[in-house]
Coordinates of C-alpha atoms and ligand atoms in Angstrom, one line a residue:
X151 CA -9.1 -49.2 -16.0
X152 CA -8.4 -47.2 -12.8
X153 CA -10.4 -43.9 -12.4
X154 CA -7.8 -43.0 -9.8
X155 CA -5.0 -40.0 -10.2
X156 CA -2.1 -42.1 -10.3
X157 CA 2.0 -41.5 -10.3
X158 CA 2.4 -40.8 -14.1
X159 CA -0.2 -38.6 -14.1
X160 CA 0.3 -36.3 -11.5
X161 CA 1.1 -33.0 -11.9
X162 CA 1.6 -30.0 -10.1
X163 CA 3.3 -26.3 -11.0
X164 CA 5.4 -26.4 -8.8
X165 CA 9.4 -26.9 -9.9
X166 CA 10.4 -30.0 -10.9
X167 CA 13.8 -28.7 -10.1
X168 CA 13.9 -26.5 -7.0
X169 CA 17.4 -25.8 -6.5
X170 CA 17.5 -24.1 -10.1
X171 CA 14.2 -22.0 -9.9
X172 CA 16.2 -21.2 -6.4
X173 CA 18.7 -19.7 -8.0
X174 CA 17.2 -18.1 -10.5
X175 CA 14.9 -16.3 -8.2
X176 CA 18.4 -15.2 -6.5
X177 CA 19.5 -14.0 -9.8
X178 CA 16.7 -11.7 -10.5
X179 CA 16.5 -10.7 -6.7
X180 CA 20.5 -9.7 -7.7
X181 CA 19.0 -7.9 -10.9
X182 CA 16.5 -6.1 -9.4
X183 CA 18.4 -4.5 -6.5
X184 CA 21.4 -3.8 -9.2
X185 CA 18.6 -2.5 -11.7
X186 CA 17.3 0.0 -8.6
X187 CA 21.0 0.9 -7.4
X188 CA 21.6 2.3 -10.8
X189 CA 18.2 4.6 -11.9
X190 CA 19.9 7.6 -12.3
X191 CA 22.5 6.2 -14.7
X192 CA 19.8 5.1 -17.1
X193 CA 17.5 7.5 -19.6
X194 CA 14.1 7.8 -17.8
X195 CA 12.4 6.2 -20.9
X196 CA 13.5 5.2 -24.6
X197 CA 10.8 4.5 -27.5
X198 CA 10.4 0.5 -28.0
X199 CA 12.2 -0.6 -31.4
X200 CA 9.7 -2.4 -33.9
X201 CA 12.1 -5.3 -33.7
X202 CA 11.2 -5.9 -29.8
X203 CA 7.6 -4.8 -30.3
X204 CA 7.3 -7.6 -32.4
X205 CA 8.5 -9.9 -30.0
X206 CA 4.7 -8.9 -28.1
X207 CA 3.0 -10.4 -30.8
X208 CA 3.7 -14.2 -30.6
X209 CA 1.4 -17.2 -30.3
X210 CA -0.1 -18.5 -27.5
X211 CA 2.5 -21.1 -25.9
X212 CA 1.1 -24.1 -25.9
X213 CA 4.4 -26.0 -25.0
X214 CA 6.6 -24.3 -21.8
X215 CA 10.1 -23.2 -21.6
X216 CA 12.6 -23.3 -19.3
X217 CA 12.4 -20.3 -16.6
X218 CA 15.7 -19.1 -16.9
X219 CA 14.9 -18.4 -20.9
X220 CA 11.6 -16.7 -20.0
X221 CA 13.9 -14.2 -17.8
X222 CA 16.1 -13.7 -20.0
X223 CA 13.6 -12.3 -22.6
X224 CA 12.1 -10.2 -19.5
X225 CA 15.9 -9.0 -19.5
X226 CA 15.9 -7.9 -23.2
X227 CA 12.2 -6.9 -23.9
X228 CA 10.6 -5.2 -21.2
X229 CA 13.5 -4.5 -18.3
X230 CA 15.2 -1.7 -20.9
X231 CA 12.0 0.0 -22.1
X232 CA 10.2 0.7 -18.8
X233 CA 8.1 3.4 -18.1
X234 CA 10.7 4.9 -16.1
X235 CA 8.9 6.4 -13.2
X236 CA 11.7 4.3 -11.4
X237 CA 14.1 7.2 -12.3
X238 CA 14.6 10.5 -10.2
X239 CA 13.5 12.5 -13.3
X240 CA 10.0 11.4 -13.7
X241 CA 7.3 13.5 -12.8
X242 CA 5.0 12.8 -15.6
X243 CA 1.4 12.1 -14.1
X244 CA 1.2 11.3 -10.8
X245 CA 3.5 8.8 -9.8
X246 CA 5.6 7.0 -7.2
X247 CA 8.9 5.5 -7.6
X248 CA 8.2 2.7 -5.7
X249 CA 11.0 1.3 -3.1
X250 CA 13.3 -1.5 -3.2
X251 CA 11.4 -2.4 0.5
X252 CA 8.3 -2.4 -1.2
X253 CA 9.5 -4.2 -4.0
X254 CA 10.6 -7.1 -1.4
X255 CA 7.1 -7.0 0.8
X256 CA 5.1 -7.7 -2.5
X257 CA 6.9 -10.6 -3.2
X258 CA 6.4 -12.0 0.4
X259 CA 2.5 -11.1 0.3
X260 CA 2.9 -13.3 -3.7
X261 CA 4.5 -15.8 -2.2
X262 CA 1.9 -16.3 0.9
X263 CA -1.1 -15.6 -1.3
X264 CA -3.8 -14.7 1.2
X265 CA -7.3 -13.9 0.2
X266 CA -7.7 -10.7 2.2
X267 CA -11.8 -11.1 1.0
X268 CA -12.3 -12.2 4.8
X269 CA -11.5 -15.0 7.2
X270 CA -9.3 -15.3 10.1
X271 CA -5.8 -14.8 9.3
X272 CA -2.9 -12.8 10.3
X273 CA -3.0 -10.9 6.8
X274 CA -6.3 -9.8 7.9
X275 CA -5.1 -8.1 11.0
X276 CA -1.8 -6.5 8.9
X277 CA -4.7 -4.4 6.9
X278 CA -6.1 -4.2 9.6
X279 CA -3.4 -2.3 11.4
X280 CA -2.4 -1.1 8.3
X281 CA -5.7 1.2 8.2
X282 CA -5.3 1.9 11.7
X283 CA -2.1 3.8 11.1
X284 CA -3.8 5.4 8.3
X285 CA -6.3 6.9 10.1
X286 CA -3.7 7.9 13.4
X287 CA -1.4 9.7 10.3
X288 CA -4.3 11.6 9.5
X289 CA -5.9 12.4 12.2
X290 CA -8.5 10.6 11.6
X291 CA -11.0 9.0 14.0
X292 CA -10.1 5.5 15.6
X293 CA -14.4 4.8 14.9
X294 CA -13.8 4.8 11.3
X295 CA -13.6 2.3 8.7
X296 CA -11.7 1.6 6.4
X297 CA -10.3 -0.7 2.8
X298 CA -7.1 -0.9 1.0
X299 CA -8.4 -0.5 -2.6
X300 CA -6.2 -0.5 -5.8
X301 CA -5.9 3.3 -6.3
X302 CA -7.0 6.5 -5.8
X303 CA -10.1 5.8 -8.7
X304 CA -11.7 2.7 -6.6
X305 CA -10.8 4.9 -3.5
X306 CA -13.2 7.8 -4.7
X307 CA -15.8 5.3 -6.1
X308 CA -16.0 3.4 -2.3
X309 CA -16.8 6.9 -1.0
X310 CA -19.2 8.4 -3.3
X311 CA -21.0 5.0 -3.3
X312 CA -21.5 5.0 0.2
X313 CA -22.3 9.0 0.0
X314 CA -25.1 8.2 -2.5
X315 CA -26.3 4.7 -0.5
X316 CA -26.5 6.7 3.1
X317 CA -28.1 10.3 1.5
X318 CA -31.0 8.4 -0.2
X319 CA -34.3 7.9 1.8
X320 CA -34.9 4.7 0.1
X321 CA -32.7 1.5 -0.4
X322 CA -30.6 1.8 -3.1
X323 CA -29.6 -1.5 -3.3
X324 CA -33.1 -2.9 -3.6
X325 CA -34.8 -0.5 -5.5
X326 CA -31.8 1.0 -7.5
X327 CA -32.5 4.7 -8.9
X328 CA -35.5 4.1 -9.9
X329 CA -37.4 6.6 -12.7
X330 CA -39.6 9.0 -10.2
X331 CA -37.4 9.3 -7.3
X332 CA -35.4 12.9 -7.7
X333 CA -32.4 13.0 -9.9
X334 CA -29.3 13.0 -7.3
X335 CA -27.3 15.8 -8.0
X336 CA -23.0 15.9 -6.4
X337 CA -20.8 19.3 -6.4
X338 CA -16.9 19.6 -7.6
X339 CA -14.3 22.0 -8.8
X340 CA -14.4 21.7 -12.7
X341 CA -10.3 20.6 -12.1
X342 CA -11.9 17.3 -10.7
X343 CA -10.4 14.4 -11.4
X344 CA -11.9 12.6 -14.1
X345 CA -12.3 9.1 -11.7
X346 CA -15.1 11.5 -9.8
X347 CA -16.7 11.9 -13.3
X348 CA -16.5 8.1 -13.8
X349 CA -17.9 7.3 -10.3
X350 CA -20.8 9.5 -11.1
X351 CA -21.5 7.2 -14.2
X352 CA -21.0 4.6 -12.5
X353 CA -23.3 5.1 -10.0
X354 CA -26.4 6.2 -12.3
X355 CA -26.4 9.5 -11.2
X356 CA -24.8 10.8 -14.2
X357 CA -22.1 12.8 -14.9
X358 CA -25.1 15.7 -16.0
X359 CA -25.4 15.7 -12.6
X360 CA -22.1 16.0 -11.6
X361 CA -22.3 19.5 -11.1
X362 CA -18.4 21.2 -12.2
X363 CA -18.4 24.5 -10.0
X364 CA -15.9 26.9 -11.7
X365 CA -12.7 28.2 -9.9
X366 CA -10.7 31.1 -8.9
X367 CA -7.4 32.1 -10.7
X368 CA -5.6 29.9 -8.0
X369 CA -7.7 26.9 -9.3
X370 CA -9.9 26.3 -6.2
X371 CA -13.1 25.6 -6.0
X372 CA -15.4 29.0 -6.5
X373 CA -17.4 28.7 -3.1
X374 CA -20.2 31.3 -4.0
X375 CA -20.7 29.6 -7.1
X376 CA -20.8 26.0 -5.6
X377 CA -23.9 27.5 -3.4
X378 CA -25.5 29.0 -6.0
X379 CA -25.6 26.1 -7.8
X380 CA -26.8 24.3 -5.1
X381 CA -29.9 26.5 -4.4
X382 CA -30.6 26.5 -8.0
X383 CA -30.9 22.7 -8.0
X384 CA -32.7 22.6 -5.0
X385 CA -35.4 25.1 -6.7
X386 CA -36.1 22.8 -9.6
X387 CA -36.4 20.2 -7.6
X388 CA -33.4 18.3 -7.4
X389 CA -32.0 16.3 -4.3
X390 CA -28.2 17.5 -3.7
X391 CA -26.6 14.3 -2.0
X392 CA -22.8 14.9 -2.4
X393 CA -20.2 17.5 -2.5
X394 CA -16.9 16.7 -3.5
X395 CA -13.3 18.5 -1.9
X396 CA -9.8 18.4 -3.8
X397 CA -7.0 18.3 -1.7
X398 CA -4.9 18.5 -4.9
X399 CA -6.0 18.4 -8.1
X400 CA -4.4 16.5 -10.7
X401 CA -3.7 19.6 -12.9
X402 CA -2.1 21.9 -10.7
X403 CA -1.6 20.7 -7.2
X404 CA -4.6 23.3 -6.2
X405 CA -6.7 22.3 -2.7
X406 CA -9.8 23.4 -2.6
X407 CA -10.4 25.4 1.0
X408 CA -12.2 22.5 2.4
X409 CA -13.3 24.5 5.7
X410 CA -15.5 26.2 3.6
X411 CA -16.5 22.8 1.8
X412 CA -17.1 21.7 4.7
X413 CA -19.6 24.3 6.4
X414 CA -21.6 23.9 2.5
X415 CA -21.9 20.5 3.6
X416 CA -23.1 20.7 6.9
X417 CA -25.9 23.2 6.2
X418 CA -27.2 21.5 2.8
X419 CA -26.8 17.9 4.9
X420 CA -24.8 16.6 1.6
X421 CA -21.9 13.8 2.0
X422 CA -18.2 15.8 1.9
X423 CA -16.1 13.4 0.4
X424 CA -12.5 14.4 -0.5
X425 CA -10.5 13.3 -3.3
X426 CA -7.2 13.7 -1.7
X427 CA -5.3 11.2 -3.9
X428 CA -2.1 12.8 -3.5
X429 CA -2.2 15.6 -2.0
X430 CA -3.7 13.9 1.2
X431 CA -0.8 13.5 2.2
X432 CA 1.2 16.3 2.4
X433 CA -0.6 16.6 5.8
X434 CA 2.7 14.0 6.7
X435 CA 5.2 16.9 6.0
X436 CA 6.2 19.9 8.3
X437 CA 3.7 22.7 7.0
X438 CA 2.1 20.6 4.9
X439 CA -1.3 20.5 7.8
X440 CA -1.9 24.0 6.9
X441 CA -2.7 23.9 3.7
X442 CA -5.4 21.1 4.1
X443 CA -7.2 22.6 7.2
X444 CA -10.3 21.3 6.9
X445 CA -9.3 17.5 5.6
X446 CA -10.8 15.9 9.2
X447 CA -14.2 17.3 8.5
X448 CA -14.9 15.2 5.3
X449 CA -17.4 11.8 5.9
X450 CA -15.6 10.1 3.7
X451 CA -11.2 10.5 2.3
X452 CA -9.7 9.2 -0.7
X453 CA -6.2 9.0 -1.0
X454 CA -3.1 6.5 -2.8
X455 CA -0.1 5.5 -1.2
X456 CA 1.6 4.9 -4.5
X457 CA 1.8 7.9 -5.3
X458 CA 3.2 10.3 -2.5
X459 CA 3.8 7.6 -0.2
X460 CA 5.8 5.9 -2.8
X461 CA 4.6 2.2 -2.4
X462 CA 4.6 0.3 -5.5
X463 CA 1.1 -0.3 -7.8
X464 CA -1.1 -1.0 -6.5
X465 CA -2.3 0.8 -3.6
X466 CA -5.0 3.5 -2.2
X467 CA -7.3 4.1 0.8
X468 CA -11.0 5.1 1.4
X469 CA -11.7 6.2 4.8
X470 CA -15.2 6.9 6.1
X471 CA -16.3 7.8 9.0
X472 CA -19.7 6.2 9.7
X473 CA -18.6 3.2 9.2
X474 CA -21.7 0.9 9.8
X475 CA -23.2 3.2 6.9
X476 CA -20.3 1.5 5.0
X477 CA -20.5 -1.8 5.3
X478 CA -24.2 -1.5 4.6
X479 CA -23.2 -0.4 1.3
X480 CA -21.3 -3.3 0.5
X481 CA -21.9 -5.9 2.9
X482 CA -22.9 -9.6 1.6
X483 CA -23.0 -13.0 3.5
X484 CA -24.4 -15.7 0.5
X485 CA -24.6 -18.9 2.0
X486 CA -21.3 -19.8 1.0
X487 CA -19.7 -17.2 2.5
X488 CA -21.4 -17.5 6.4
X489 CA -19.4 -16.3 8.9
X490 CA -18.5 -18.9 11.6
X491 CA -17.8 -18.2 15.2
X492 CA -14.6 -20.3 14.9
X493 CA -12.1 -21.5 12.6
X494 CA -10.9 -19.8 8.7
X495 CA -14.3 -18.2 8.3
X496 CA -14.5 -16.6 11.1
X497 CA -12.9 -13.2 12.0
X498 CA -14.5 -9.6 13.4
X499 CA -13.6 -7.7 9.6
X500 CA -14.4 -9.0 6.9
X501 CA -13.3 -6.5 4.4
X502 CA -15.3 -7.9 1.4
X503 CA -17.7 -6.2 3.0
X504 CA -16.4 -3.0 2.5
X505 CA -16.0 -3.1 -1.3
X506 CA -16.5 -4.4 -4.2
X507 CA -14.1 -7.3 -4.4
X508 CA -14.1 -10.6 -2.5
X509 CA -11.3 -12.3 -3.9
X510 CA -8.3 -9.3 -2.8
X511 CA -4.5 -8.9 -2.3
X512 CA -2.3 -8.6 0.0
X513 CA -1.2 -5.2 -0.5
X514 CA -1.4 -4.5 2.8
X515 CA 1.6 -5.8 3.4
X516 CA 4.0 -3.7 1.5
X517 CA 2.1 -0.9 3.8
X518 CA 2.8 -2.6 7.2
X519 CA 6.0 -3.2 6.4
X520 CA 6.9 0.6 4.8
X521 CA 5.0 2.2 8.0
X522 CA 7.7 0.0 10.5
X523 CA 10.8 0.7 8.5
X524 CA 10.3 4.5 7.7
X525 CA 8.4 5.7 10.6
X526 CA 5.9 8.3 9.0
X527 CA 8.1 11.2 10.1
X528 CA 10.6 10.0 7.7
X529 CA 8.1 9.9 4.8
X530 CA 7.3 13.0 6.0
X531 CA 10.1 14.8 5.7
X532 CA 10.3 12.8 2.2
X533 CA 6.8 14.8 1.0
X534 CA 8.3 18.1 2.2
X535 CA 11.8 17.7 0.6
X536 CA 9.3 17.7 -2.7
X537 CA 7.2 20.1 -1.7
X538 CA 10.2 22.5 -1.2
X539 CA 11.7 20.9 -4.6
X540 CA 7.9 22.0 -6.3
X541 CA 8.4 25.4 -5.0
X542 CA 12.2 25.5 -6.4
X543 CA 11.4 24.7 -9.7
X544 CA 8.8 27.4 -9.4
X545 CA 11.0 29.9 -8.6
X546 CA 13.4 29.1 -11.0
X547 CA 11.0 29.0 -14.0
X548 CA 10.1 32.3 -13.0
X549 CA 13.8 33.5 -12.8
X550 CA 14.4 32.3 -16.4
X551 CA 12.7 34.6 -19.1
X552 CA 12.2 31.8 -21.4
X553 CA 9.8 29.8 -19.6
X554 CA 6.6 31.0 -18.3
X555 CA 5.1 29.8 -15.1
X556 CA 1.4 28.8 -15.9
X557 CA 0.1 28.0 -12.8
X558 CA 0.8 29.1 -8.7
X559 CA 2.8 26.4 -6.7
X560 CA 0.7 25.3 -4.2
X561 CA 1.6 21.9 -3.4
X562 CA 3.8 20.2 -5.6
X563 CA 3.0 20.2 -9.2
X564 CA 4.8 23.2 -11.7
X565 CA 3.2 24.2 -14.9
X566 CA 5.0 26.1 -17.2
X567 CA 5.8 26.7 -20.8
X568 CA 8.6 27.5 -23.4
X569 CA 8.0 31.4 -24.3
X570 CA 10.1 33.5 -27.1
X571 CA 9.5 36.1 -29.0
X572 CA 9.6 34.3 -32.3
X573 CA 7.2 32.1 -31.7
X574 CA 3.5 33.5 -31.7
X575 CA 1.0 33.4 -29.3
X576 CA -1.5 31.0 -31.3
X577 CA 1.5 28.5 -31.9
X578 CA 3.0 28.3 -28.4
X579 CA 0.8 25.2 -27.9
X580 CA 1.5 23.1 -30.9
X581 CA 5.6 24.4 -30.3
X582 CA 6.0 23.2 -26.5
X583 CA 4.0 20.2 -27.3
X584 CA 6.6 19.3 -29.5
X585 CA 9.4 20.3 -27.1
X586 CA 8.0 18.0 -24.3
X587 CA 8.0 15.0 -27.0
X588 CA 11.5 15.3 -27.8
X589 CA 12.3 15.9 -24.0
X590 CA 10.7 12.9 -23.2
X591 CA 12.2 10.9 -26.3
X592 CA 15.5 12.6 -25.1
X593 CA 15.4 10.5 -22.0
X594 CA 16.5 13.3 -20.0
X595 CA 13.6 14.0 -17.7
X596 CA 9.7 13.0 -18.2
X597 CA 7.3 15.7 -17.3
X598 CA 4.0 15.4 -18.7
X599 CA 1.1 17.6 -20.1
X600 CA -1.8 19.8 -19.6
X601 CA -4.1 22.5 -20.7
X602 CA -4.1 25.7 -18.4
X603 CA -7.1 28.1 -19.6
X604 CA -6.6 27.0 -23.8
X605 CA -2.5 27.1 -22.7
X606 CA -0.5 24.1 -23.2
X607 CA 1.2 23.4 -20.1
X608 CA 4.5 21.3 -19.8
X609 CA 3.7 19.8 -16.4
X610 CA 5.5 18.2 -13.4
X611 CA 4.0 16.5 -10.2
X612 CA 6.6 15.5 -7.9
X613 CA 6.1 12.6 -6.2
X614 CA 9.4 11.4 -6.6
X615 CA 12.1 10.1 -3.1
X616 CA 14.6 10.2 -5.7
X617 CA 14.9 13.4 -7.3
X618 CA 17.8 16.2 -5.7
X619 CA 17.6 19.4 -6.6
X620 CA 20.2 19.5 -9.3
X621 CA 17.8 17.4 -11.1
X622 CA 15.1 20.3 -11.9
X623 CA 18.0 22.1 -12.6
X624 CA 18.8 19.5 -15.1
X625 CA 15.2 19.5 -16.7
X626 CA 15.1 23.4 -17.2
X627 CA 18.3 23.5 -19.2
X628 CA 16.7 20.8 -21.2
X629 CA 14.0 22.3 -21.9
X630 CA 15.6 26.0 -22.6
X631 CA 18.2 23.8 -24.9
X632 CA 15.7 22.1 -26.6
X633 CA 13.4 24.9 -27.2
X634 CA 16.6 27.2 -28.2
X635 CA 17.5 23.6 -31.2
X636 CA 13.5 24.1 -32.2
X637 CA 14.0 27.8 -32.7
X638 CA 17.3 27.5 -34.9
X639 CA 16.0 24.8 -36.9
X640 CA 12.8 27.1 -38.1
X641 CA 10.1 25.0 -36.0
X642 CA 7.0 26.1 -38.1
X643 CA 3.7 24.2 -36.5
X644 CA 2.3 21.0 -37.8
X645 CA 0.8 21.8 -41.5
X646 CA 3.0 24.7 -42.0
X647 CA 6.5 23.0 -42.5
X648 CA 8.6 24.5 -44.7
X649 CA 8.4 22.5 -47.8
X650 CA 5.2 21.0 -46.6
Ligands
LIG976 C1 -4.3 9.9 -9.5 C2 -5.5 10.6 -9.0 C3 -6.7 9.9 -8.9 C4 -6.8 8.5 -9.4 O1 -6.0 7.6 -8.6 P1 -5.4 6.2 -9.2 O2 -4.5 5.8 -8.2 O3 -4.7 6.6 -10.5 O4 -6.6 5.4 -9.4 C5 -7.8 10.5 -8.4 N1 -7.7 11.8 -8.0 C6 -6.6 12.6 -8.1 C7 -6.6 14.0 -7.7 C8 -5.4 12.0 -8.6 O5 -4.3 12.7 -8.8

């Protein structure tokens, strides 16, 4: 009997029938572009029936199926109950819409299928470039280094791991935190985003000592208080390593005054790292640099370009300036993975030696690509258009005496709530929560949530190309309409229906 692979046996995954898979790829490419054309026309989001819920729950399959039937059940289970943030009235979260360019560059980087871990290869030098430009849009130094990560949580993580690796006096690595040394302490705004909370843990420094400064009625970071705290920890013997900036927090939009940060920094000699995941950015628009004076001065910047630069998922930045002190953080050359002088393995960057992943993406390319077509001054103009949208919808919540603006508009995120007289103080949460659930099931708009100071806030961040103007004026007559139906119906708070 032959041991050898022979005719019969072979297989591969490839089609057996290219021309079909061909045109079914055309087909969906056709879909797509028709299923983008037509976002506005669509509700932003509808609830799942159980009927196609069910359709999740099937067996493994150990038999295939043609393509073209696969599609088709991608056509009737999961195109038509998308999470919307495809439409122009999302601003639930923080979210990009994604573009139809992007959508095209990430199935070129699918279909090439680099390994951006290392090696020589021209995806390499796209990231490459692609950080380059990151750094020149920012202002940034040319000596710094950076990695393409998956989001704005990795981003923050890369920072503060190099912040804790290059403000220890021992080697981390080796030694790890070992019981004995001092207990690291890092500095934030309590409106911190929880992936800085998560890094801490992560890190085993502890989100204990992830010290949550208070803020000022604007949200920002209380800078009396951050020293304080400092000095406090310093007296009982603590080592402060980190302080962390937000240029934007996820609640409100608020930036931190990160000159100030800054100068903290420089005379405790702790890391400044900035979480600007999305509001990083608005440095891009006209007027946008003055609000995040300051952002140049960090060591190391966090920031997404899903979100306000409107890439698809998935795609963020760390920057850091020193960048040898990064790749010592990360940097790891097994025997299997020597660098050679010549051929695939060699290269100058090898960016698995700036993070934590070897095998990576190419979602660098949906970058490169973006930064050509657009030009930055176009996304630019892009960020501001929803900067002045942000400040609109301010203004307009304020100009209706049914809605209550919870927050100042500093960037672009609006929190506000459904007010009337009929509805008590101590019930306004449960009562707007339940407005922004039937706004959302509505499909006419999808802001999300938050808690302002005990208030429950309904909540927009706009990060979104597609929304116009007429669109917030869209969402606040839903909301006034829906709030005015709650009222007439005798709304009484969970518990206390009538009849109940
Ligand atoms: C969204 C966000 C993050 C996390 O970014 P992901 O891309 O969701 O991982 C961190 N910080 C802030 C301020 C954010 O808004």
């Amino acid at each position: 009997v032959s041991t050898h692979p022979t005719a019969e046996t072979w297989e591969s995954l490839d089609p057996q029938d290219w021309e079909s898979l061909q045109a079914l790829g055309h087909r969906m490419l056709d879909d797509m572009f028709e299923h983008l054309m037509n976002s506005r026309e669509r509700p932003v989001w509808q609830p799942m029936p159980d009927e196609v819920r069910r359709t999740f729950r099937a067996p493994l399959p150990r038999e295939g199926r043609p393509a073209e039937a696969v599609y088709q059940s991608f056509v009737d289970t999961v195109l038509p109950y998308n999470m919307g943030n495809d439409h122009p009235r999302f601003w639930g979260w923080v979210m990009g819409n994604g573009t139809p360019l992007g959508m095209l560059s990430d199935m070129l980087a699918a279909g090439l299928n680099p390994n951006m871990g290392g090696g020589d290869h021209a995806a390499v030098e796209v990231e490459r470039q692609v950080i380059d430009w990151c750094k020149a849009m920012l202002d940034w130094p040319e000596t710094a280094s950076g990695l393409l990560v998956s989001g704005g949580s990795v981003a923050n993580l890369i920072g503060l791991t190099v912040a804790r690796n290059a403000r220890a006096d021992f080697d981390v690595r080796h030694d790890g935190l070992m019981a004995g040394r001092p207990q690291f302490t890092l500095y934030v705004s309590a409106q911190q985003h929880s992936s800085v909370e998560r890094a801490a843990e992560i890190l085993g420094i502890g989100s204990n000592a992830l010290r949550m400064i208070p803020v000022d009625d604007a949200f920002r970071i209380d800078v009396q208080a951050l020293e304080s705290q400092i000095q406090a920890d310093i007296e009982m013997g603590m080592r402060p390593i980190g302080l962390i900036g937000c240029a934007g927090t996820t609640n409100t939009g608020a930036v931190d005054p990160l000159d100030a940060l800054a100068d903290i920094a420089e005379k405790y000699e702790l890391w400044f790292h900035i979480d600007g995941a999305f509001g990083a950015l608005a440095y891009l628009a006209p007027g946008g640099r003055a609000k995040l004076r300051g952002l140049e001065r960090a060591d190391s910047l966090a920031f997404d370009l899903h979100k306000w630069f409107y890439l698809p998922f998935e795609i963020g930045c760390t920057l850091v300036k020193d960048a040898d002190a990064h790749r010592r953080t990360f940097s790891a050359h097994p025997d299997y993975l020597e660098k050679k002088t010549r051929g695939v393995a060699s290269g100058e960057i090898w960016f698995g030696d700036y993070g934590i992943q070897l095998t990576r993406g190419f979602r660098a390319l949906k970058a490169w690509m973006a930064f050509q077509t657009y030009g930055v001054e176009r996304v630019g103009r892009v960020i501001g258009q929803n900067l002045r949208q942000a400040a609109y919808l301010g203004h307009n919540v304020e100009a209706r005496p049914t809605l209550e603006l919870l927050a100042p508009v500093d960037l672009n995120v609006v929190c506000f709530r459904f007010v009337d007289p009929a509805v008590e103080d101590a019930e306004l949460n449960d009562f707007n929560e339940e407005l922004l659930i039937r706004l959302q099931e509505s499909g006419t708009a999808v802001p999300s949530s938050t808690i302002l100071k005990g208030r429950f806030a309904l909540r927009c961040a706009i990060t979104n190309h597609r929304s116009r103007d007429e669109d917030f004026d869209i969402l606040l007559d839903a909301v006034e309409a829906t709030g005015k139906r709650m009222l007439d119906e005798g709304w009484r708070p969970p518990g206390q229906e009538a009849g109940g």
